[in-house]
Amino acid sequence: MEVVNQLVAGGQFRIVKEPLGFIKILEWLFSIFAFATCGSYSGEFTMSIECSNKTESKPNVKVDFEYPFKLHQEYFDFPTCRGSTSKVFLVGDYSSSAEFFVTVAVFAFLYSLGALVTYIFLQTKYRENNKGPMIDCIVTAVFAFLWLVSSSAWAKGLSDIKLATDPELIKDQIPACLVPENKCQEVRDPVTSGLNTSVAFGFLNCIIWLGNLWFVFKETGWTAPFMKYPPPAQEKQPAPDSYSQSQGQGQGQGQGYGQQDTYAQQGGYQPDYYGQQPEYNQQGYSQGTYSQQGVPTSFSNQM
């Protein structure tokens, strides 16, 4: 119990809650159901014959058959209505499809159990060099294909078994039933619901293994070269504030005026004339920039 608690505390059984481990448990369980419902089957049907001589009539003739359904080896004693009995054999050998189906189910059960133990206790070894997921993916694909083939073959074999064990058709194989004075009829048909269930479990296993193939395939890393990752998000540059813009414009204008001053020093126009304003006094124009040029400062000087 302490070991189990340590494993749970260490997260060893966390894989069981993930799709990869959970589906593997389903594969293990449904594989058991598949080979159990088919491999352990045994059935029978009952017929009756009423001879013209009532003393030779036999109301209940039971016919047994079972897995692996080698019906040509199954026989039953049937009265001839002539004071004796004869052996009547069933027709057909359907062991190949039945045994193939059970074999696939047994090996699938063993592999799913081994893979589940590997997931839980050997997770590091499983992912080493990525070999474990690759082998698991290939084996899972093979089993999915085998489940499809074996289930289809077993479904066809079961259909033939139902025909071979149909009392209405077996009557044609009994010589006493071909005599008009005798009357043969079926009493009970064989119950094949268990075999129908085995076919259903077979195709269900095929679906489960196909579904698990995708989860195992993602563990291999084979999809990495085909995945497109979104480009990294670019950092948005902060917009300059109004103060920075005005300061930049002021610097630009200052540079422009500086160029004009340099041009003025070289003999060009004098921007100071435009930068200075004349001063006014009580007599009119006062001394300003124009006085420096020799221009009268007031109208009284002209008089």
CSV table of N, CA, C and O in Angstrom, one decimal, residues 285-298 301-302:
chain,number,residue,atom,x,y,z
A,285,TYR,N,8.8,109.0,-34.4
A,285,TYR,CA,9.7,107.8,-34.4
A,285,TYR,C,10.9,108.2,-33.6
A,285,TYR,O,11.5,109.2,-33.8
A,286,SER,N,11.3,107.3,-32.8
A,286,SER,CA,12.6,107.5,-32.1
A,286,SER,C,13.7,106.8,-32.8
A,286,SER,O,13.5,106.3,-33.9
A,287,GLN,N,14.8,106.9,-32.2
A,287,GLN,CA,16.0,106.2,-32.8
A,287,GLN,C,15.8,104.7,-32.8
A,287,GLN,O,15.5,104.1,-31.8
A,288,GLY,N,16.0,104.2,-34.0
A,288,GLY,CA,15.8,102.7,-34.1
A,288,GLY,C,16.8,102.2,-35.1
A,288,GLY,O,17.9,102.8,-35.3
A,289,THR,N,16.4,101.3,-35.7
A,289,THR,CA,17.3,100.6,-36.7
A,289,THR,C,17.6,101.5,-37.9
A,289,THR,O,18.6,101.4,-38.5
A,290,TYR,N,16.6,102.3,-38.2
A,290,TYR,CA,16.8,103.1,-39.4
A,290,TYR,C,17.8,104.3,-39.1
A,290,TYR,O,18.4,104.8,-40.1
A,291,SER,N,17.9,104.7,-37.9
A,291,SER,CA,18.9,105.8,-37.6
A,291,SER,C,20.3,105.3,-37.9
A,291,SER,O,21.2,106.1,-38.2
A,292,GLN,N,20.5,104.1,-37.7
A,292,GLN,CA,21.8,103.6,-38.0
A,292,GLN,C,22.2,103.6,-39.4
A,292,GLN,O,23.3,103.6,-39.8
A,293,GLN,N,21.2,103.7,-40.3
A,293,GLN,CA,21.5,103.8,-41.7
A,293,GLN,C,21.6,105.2,-42.2
A,293,GLN,O,21.7,105.4,-43.4
A,294,GLY,N,21.5,106.2,-41.3
A,294,GLY,CA,21.5,107.6,-41.8
A,294,GLY,C,20.2,108.1,-42.2
A,294,GLY,O,20.1,109.2,-42.8
A,295,VAL,N,19.2,107.5,-41.8
A,295,VAL,CA,17.8,108.0,-42.2
A,295,VAL,C,17.3,108.9,-41.0
A,295,VAL,O,17.6,108.6,-39.9
A,296,PRO,N,16.7,110.0,-41.3
A,296,PRO,CA,16.2,110.9,-40.2
A,296,PRO,C,15.3,110.1,-39.3
A,296,PRO,O,14.5,109.2,-39.7
A,297,THR,N,15.4,110.5,-38.0
A,297,THR,CA,14.7,109.8,-37.0
A,297,THR,C,13.3,110.4,-36.8
A,297,THR,O,12.5,109.8,-36.2
A,298,SER,N,13.1,111.6,-37.3
A,298,SER,CA,11.8,112.3,-37.1
A,298,SER,C,11.5,113.2,-38.3
A,298,SER,O,12.4,113.5,-39.1
A,301,ASN,N,13.3,117.0,-38.4
A,301,ASN,CA,14.7,117.2,-39.0
A,301,ASN,C,14.5,117.5,-40.5
A,301,ASN,O,15.4,118.2,-41.0
A,302,GLN,N,13.5,117.0,-41.1
A,302,GLN,CA,13.4,117.3,-42.5
A,302,GLN,C,12.9,118.8,-42.8
A,302,GLN,O,13.2,119.3,-43.8
